[in-house]
Every structure is written in structure tokens, then in C-alpha cells.
CSV table of C-alpha atoms in Angstrom, one decimal:
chain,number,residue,atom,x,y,z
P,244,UNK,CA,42.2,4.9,-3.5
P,245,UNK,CA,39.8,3.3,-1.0
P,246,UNK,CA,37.2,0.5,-2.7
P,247,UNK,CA,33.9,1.9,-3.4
P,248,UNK,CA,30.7,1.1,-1.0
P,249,UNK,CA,27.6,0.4,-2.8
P,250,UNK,CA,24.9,-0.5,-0.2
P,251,UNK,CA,23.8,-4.8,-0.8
P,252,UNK,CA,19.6,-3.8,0.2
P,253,UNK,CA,17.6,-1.3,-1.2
P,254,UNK,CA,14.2,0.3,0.5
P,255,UNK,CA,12.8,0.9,-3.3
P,256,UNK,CA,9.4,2.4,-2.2
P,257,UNK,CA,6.4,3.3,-2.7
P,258,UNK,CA,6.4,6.6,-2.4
P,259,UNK,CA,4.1,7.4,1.3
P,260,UNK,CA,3.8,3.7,2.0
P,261,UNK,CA,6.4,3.1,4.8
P,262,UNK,CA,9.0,3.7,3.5
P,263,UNK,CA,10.2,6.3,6.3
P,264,UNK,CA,9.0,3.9,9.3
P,265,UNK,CA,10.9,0.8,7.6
P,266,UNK,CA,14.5,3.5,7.5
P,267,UNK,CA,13.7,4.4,11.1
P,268,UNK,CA,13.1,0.8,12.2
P,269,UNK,CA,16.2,-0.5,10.2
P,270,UNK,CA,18.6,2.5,11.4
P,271,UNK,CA,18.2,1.0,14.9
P,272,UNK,CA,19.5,-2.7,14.1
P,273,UNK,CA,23.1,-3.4,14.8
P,274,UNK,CA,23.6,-4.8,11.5
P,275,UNK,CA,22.4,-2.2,9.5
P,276,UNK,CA,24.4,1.0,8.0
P,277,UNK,CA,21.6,3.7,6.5
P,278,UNK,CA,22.8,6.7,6.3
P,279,UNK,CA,21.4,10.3,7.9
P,280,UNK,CA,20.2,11.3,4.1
P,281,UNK,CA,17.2,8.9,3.9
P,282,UNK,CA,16.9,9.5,0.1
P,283,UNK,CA,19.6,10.0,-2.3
P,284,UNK,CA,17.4,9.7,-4.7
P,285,UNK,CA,21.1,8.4,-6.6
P,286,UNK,CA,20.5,5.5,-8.8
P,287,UNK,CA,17.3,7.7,-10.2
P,288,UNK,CA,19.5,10.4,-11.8
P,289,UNK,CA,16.9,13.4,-11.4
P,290,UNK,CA,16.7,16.4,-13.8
P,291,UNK,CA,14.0,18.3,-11.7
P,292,UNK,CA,12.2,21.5,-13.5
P,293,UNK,CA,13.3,24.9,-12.6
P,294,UNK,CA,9.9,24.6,-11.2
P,295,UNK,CA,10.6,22.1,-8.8
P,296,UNK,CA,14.3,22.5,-8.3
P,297,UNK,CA,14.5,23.6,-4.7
P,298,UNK,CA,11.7,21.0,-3.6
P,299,UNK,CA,13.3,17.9,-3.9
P,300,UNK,CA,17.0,16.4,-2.7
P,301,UNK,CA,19.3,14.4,-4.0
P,302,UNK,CA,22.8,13.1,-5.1
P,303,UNK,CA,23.7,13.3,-8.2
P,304,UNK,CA,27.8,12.2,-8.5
P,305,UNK,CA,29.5,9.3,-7.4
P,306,UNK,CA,31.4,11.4,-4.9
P,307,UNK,CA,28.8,12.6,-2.8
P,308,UNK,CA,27.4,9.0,-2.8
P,309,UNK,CA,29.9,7.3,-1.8
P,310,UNK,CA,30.5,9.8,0.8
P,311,UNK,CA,27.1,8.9,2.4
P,312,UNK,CA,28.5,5.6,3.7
P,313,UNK,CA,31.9,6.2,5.0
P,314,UNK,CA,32.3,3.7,7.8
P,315,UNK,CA,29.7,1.7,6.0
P,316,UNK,CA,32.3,-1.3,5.5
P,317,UNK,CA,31.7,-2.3,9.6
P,318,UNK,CA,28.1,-3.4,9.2
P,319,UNK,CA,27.1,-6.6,7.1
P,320,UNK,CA,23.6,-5.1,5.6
P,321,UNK,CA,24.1,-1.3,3.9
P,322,UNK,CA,20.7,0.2,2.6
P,323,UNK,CA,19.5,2.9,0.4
P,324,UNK,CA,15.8,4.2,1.4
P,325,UNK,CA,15.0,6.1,-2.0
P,326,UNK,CA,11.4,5.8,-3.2
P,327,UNK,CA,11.9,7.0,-6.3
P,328,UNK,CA,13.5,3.8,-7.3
P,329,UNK,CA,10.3,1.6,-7.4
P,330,UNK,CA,9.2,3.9,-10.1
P,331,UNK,CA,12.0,4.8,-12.4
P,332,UNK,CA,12.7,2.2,-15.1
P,333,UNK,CA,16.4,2.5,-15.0
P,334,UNK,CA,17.0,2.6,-11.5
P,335,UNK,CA,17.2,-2.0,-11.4
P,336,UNK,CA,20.1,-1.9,-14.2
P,337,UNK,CA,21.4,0.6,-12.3
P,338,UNK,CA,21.6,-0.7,-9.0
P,339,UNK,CA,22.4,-4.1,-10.4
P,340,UNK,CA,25.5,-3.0,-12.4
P,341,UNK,CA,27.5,-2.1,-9.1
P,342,UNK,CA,25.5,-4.7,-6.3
P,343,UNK,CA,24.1,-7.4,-8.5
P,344,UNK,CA,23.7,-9.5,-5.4
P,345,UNK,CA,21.5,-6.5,-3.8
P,346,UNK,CA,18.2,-7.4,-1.9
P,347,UNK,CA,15.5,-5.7,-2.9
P,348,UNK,CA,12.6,-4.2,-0.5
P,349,UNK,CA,9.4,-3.0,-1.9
P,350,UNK,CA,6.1,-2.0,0.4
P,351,UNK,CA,3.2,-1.1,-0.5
P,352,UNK,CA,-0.2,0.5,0.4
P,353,UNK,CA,-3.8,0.9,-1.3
P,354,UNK,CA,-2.7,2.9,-4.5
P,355,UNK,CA,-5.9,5.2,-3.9
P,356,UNK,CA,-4.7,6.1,-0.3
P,357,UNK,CA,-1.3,6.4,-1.2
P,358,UNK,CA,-1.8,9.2,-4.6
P,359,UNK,CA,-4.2,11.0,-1.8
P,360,UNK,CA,-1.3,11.1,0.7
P,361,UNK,CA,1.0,12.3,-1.5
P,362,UNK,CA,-1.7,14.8,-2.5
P,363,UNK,CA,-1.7,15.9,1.3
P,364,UNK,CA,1.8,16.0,1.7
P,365,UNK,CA,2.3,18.6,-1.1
P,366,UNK,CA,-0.5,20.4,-0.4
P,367,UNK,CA,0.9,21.0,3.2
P,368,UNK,CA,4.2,21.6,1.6
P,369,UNK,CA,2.8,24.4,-0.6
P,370,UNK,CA,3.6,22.8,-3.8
P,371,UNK,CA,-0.2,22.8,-5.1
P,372,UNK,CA,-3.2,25.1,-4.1
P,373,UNK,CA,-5.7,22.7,-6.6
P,374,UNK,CA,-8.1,20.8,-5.1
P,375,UNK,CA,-7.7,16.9,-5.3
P,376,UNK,CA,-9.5,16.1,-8.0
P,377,UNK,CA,-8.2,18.9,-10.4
P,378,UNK,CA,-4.4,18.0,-9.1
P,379,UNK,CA,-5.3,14.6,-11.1
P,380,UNK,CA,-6.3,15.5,-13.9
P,381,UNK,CA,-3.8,18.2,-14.3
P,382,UNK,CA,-0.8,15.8,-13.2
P,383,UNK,CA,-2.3,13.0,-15.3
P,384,UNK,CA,-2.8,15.0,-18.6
P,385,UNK,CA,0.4,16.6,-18.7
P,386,UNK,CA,2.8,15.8,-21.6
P,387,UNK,CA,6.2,16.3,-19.7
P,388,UNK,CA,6.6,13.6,-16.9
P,389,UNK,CA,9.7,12.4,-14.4
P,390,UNK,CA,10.5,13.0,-10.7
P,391,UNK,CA,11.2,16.8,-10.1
P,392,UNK,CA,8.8,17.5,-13.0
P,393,UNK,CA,5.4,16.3,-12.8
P,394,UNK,CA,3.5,14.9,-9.4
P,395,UNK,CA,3.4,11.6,-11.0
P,396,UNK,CA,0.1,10.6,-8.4
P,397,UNK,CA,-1.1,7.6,-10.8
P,398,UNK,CA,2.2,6.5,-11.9
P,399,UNK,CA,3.8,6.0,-8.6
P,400,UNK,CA,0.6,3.6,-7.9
P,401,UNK,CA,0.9,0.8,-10.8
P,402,UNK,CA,3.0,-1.1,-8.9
P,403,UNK,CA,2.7,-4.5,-11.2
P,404,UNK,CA,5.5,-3.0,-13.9
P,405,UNK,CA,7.5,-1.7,-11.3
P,406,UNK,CA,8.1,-4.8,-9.3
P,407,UNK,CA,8.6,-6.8,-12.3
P,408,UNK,CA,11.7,-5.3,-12.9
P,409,UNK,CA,13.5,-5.9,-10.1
P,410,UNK,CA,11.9,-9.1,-10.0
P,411,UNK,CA,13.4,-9.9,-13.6
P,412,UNK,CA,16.9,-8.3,-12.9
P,413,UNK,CA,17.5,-9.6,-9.6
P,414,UNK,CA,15.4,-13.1,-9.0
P,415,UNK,CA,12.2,-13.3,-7.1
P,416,UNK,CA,14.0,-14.4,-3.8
P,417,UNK,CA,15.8,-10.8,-3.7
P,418,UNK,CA,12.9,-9.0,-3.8
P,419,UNK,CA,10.8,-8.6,-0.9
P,420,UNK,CA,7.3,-7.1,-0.6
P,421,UNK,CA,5.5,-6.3,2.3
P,422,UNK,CA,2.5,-4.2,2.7
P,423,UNK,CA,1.7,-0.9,5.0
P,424,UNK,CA,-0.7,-2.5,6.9
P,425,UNK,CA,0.9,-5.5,7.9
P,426,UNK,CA,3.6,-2.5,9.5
P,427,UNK,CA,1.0,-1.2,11.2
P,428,UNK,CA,-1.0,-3.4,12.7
P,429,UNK,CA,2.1,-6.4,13.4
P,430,UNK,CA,5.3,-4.3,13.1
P,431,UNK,CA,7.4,-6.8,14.5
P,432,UNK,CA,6.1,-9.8,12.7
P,433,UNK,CA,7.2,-7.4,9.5
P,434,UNK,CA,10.4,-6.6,10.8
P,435,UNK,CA,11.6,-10.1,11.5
P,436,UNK,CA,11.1,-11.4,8.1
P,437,UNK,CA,12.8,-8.8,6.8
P,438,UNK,CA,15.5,-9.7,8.9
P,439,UNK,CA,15.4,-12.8,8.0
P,440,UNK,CA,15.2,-11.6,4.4
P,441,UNK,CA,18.6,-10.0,5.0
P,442,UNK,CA,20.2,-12.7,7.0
P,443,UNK,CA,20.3,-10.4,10.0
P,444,UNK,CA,19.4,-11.0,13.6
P,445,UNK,CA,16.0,-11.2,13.6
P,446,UNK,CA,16.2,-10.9,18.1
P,447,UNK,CA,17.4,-7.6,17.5
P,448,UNK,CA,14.0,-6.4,16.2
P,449,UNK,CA,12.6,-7.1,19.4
P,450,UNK,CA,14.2,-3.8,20.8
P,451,UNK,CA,13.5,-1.5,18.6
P,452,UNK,CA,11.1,1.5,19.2
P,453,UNK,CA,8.2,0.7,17.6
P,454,UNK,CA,6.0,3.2,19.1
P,455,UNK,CA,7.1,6.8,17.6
P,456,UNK,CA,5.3,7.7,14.7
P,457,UNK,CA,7.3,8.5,11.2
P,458,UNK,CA,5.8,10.8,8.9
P,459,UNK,CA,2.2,10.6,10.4
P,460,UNK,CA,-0.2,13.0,9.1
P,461,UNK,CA,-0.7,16.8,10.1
P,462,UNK,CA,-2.2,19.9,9.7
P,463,UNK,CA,-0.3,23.0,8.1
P,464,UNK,CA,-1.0,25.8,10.5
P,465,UNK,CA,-2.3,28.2,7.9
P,466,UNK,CA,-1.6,29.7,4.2
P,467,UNK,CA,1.4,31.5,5.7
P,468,UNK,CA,2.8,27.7,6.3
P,469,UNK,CA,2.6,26.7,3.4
P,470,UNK,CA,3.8,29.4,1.5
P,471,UNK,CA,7.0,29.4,3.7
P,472,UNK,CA,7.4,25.5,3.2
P,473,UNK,CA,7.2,26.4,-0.2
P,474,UNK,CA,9.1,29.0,-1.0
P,475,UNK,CA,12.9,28.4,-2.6
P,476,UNK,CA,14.8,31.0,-0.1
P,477,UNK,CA,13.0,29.6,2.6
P,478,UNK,CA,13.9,25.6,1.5
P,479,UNK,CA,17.5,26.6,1.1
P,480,UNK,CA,17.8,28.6,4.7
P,481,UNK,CA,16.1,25.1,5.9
P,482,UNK,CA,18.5,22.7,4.1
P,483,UNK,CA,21.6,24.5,4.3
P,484,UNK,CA,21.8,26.3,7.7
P,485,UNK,CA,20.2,23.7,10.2
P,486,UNK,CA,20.9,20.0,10.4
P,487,UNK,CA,18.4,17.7,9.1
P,488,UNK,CA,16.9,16.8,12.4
P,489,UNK,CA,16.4,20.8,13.8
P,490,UNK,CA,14.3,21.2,10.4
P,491,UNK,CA,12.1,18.2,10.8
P,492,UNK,CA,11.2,19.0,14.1
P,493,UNK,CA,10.7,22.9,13.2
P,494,UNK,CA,8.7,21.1,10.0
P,495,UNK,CA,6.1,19.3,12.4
P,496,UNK,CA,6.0,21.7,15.2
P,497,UNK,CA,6.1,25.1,14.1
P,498,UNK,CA,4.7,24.7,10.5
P,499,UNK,CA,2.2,22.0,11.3
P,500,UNK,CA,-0.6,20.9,13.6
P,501,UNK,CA,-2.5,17.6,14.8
P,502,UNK,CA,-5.7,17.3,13.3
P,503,UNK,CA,-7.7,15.0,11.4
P,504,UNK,CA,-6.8,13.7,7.8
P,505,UNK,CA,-9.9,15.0,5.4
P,506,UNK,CA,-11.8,12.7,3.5
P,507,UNK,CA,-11.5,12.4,-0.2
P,508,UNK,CA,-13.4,13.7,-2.7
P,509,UNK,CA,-15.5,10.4,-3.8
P,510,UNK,CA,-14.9,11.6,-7.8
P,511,UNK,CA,-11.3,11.7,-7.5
P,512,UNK,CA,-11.6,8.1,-5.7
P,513,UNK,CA,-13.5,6.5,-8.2
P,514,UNK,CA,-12.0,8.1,-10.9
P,515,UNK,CA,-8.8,6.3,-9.2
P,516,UNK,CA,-10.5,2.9,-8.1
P,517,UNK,CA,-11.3,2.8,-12.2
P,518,UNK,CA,-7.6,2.9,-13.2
P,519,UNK,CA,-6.4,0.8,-10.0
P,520,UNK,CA,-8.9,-2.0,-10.0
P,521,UNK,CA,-7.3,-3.7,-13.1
P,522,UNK,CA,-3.7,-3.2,-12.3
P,523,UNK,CA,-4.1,-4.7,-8.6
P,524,UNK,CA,-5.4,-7.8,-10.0
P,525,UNK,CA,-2.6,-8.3,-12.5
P,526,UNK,CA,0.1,-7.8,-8.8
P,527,UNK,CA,-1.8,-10.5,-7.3
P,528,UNK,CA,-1.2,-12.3,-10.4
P,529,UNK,CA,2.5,-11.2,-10.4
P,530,UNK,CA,2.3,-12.3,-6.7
P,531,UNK,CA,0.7,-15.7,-6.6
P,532,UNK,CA,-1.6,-13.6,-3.5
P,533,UNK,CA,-4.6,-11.8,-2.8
P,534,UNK,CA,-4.3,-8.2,-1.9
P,535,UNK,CA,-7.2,-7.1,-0.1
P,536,UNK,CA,-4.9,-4.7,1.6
P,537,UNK,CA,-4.7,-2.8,-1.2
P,538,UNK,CA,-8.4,-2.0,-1.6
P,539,UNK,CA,-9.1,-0.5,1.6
P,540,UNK,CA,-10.7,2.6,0.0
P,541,UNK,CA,-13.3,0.6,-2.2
P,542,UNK,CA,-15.1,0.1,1.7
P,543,UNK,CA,-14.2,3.6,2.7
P,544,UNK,CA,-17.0,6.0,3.0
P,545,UNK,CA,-15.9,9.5,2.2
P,546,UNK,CA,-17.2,12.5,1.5
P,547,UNK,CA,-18.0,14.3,-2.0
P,548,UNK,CA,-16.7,17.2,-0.8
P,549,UNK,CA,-12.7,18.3,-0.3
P,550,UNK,CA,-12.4,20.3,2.7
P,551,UNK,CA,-9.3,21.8,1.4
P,552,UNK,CA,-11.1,23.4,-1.2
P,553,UNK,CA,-12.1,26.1,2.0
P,554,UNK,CA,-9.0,27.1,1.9
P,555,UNK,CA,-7.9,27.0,-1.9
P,556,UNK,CA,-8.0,30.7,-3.2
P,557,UNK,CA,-11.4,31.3,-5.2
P,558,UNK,CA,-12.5,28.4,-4.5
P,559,UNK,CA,-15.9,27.8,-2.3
P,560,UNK,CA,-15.8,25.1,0.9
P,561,UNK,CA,-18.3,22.9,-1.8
P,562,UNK,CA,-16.4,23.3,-5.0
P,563,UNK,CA,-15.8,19.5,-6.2
């Protein structure tokens, strides 16, 4: 019997904060085995609602794991790009009973932007028809929690707990942190210290294609979009009949437009500036840093009203 591969780094999120641009990026290095299922979702151990069931994927056995990384063993980094790992409290024993030597990779963007662009991302996907605002406080109040289950916008955003973990379990040199801006505005710069934090070739950055856009925002193309993208039959024709790629690009081009990203609802971002201010001073505690990345929305200047709502059934385009 063959020895098992557990991958030594691990993309642990957040959740709409990079963590798709960093597996694209890091797929292209020579040194670097991810494999084509960019979230296993493995070492979180998901019991999704019958509700939720057919919206997420994962691997759940050792089997289908393992069999994620065949041919793994040729390449010195092997990576796991799951962002449900940040959040779930077992996922660092986990991890650390097979890999304790893993590296750890965290990024991270302002916690206001990031719930709204999860927000966006299941509203395109037909997983909601609430407007922002009520999503919070219906996602927030709710006693049953956990990935699959609940929408968990505020949880996935206190990130101070969630890197303490790993910081705890593994050392604070195996955990890196980097921020979504920094990818944005100096890719590269990112890229080579986390090469460096892996012990990679850092050169080899320099030739990767930094120019296509992962997972930027768009449009659905109507109701009819969303209630496809939605729907369980029409998930399993997607995820069993067409190879990952075909359904991406039928995803973003049939299902979904360009067009602007609306503004906020300014209740539902103060009501989430309240809960965040306090928790992003305790990271840059944690972190020995100041974050000003992380409060981009305090100096944003969006509107009261969701322009969803337009859309929402019953609901007026001024309904707040």
C-alpha cells in the first residue's frame, strides 16, 4: 500500500478574500502540486442541511482525498485551497495531526466587504432572494450554525480567533498572512514572499499570469439565472456531466453578465462596522501591525438603498 500524501501548505481562507487568485497564481509555479478541486473542503468534515446539500462540494473520506494528489510526491510544496478551514475550530488539530510541519497561508480583506461579497455571490447563485440587511440579521440570529447550514456572513469575518489557532498549533513563523489588497495592487511583491514563505523559487513568480481575473464580480442575467444556478437538478447536471472548467465558463458567460457591483445598504454596513471595529483592533494586536486595509468601507460612501431589492419578489427598488 502506497504512503499517504497530505499536502505540507494550506490556503486556509477567508472565504472571498483571494483565495481563488492565490490557487490560480500558485497552480502555475513549478514547485507547487494543487489539485483541479480547489476546495475539498476535507479537514472541515461538513454535514450540510438537506437545505444546502447540493450547494456546496466536498470530500469527505480519506480515499477520495488522497486521490486528489496522485502524482503529488514529484513537487516539493503540495497545497490545499479550502476556505472553510480559517473558520472551523477543528480544522488546525486536524491538519496538524497528519502534516504538523504544514505552512499555513491566511489572506484577508475588510470583513465588511468581504460578508457583502459573499452576500453577492449567493445572491447571484440563487441561494437567497432577502435583501442584504435582512440576510444579516436572519443568518446572525439563527440558532443552528456550521458550513452547509447557515451563511455564517459575520462569523467568517472575526478573523483574530481564527488565526490564533493556527498560530498556537503550528508557531507564528508557519503562518502567513497577507491581505487582498496587497494582491491587487502589488501581486508580485505578494507572491514572492510567499514563495519565500515556502522555500520555493521566488524567479518563478515572475512568469506567472497575473493579468486574468479569478472570481471578479458579475451580474446574473436575470431571475431565470438564478433559479437555474440554484436549483439541485440543475447543480448535479453541472457537476456531474461537464468537467469543472466547461461549467465555470458556462457559469460566467451564459448565467452571468459584466456590470457594476451595487453599493451597500449603509444600515447593514454600520450595523457591520459596530461588530468589526473591535475585533480588527484586537488582529492588529494579534499581529504587532496596523491594518488600515481592513477598513476600507469606514471611507466608503454607499448608498442607503440595495438595488437588489428591485429585483427581490415583493419587495419595492427603496425597501431598506
Amino acid at each position: 500500500m502506497s504512503k499517504p500524501i497530505w499536502p505540507n501548505f494550506y490556503i486556509v481562507g477567508a472565504v472571498k478574500s483571494g483565495t481563488t487568485s492565490l490557487y490560480a497564481y500558485l497552480r502555475q509555479h513549478p514547485q507547487v502540486f494543487l489539485p483541479t478541486m480547489k476546495e475539498p473542503h476535507f479537514f472541515t468534515q461538513p454535514h450540510p442541511s438537506p437545505e444546502q446539500s447540493h450547494l456546496i462540494q466536498y470530500v469527505a473520506d480519506i480515499e477520495s482525498y488522497q486521490h486528489l494528489y496522485r502524482g503529488a510526491d514529484r513537487y516539493p510544496r503540495i497545497g490545499d485551497a479550502s476556505p472553510s478551514y480559517l473558520w472551523c475550530e477543528e480544522a488546525p488539530e486536524r491538519i496538524h495531526a497528519v502534516q504538523p510541519e504544514a505552512r499555513i497561508i491566511v489572506i484577508l480583506r475588510d470583513p465588511v466587504q468581504r460578508a457583502y461579497a459573499q452576500y453577492l455571490m449567493d445572491f447571484n447563485e440563487g441561494v437567497l432572494d432577502l435583501p442584504f440587511m435582512e440576510a444579516l440579521q436572519k443568518d446572525w440570529t439563527r440558532p443552528d450554525k456550521g458550513w452547509g447550514i447557515s451563511q455564517l456572513y459575520v462569523e467568517l469575518g472575526r478573523y483574530t480567533a481564527q488565526i490564533d489557532r493556527y498560530r498556537r498549533r503550528f508557531g507564528t513563523d508557519r503562518v502567513h498572512v497577507c491581505l487582498l489588497e496587497d494582491l491587487k495592487k502589488t501581486p508580485l511583491a505578494v507572491l514572492e514572499g510567499i514563495a519565500d514563505f515556502l522555500e520555493i523559487d521566488r524567479a518563478a513568480m515572475g512568469a506567472i499570469d497575473l493579468q486574468t481575473a479569478h472570481n471578479a464580480h458579475r451580474l446574473p442575467r436575470g431571475n431565470w439565472a438564478r433559479r437555474l444556478a440554484g436549483g439541485r437538478f440543475s447543480r448535479h447536471i453541472g457537476e456531474h456531466f461537464f468537467p469543472h472548467a466547461w461549467g465555470e465558463f458556462i457559469w460566467r458567460h451564459v448565467f452571468l453578465r459584466e456590470g457594476r457591483k451595487p453599493p451597500m445598504e449603509r444600515e447593514a454596513r454600520h450595523f457591520l462596522q459596530d461588530l468589526y471595529a473591535p475585533e480588527i483592533e484586537r488582529l492588529e494586536h494579534l499581529l504587532g501591525r496596523s491594518l488600515p486595509e481592513l477598513r476600507i468601507s469606514w471611507n466608503s460612501g454607499d448608498s442607503t438603498d440595495d438595488p437588489l431589492s428591485s429585483a427581490l419578489p415583493g419587495k419595492s427598488p427603496h425597501h431598506s
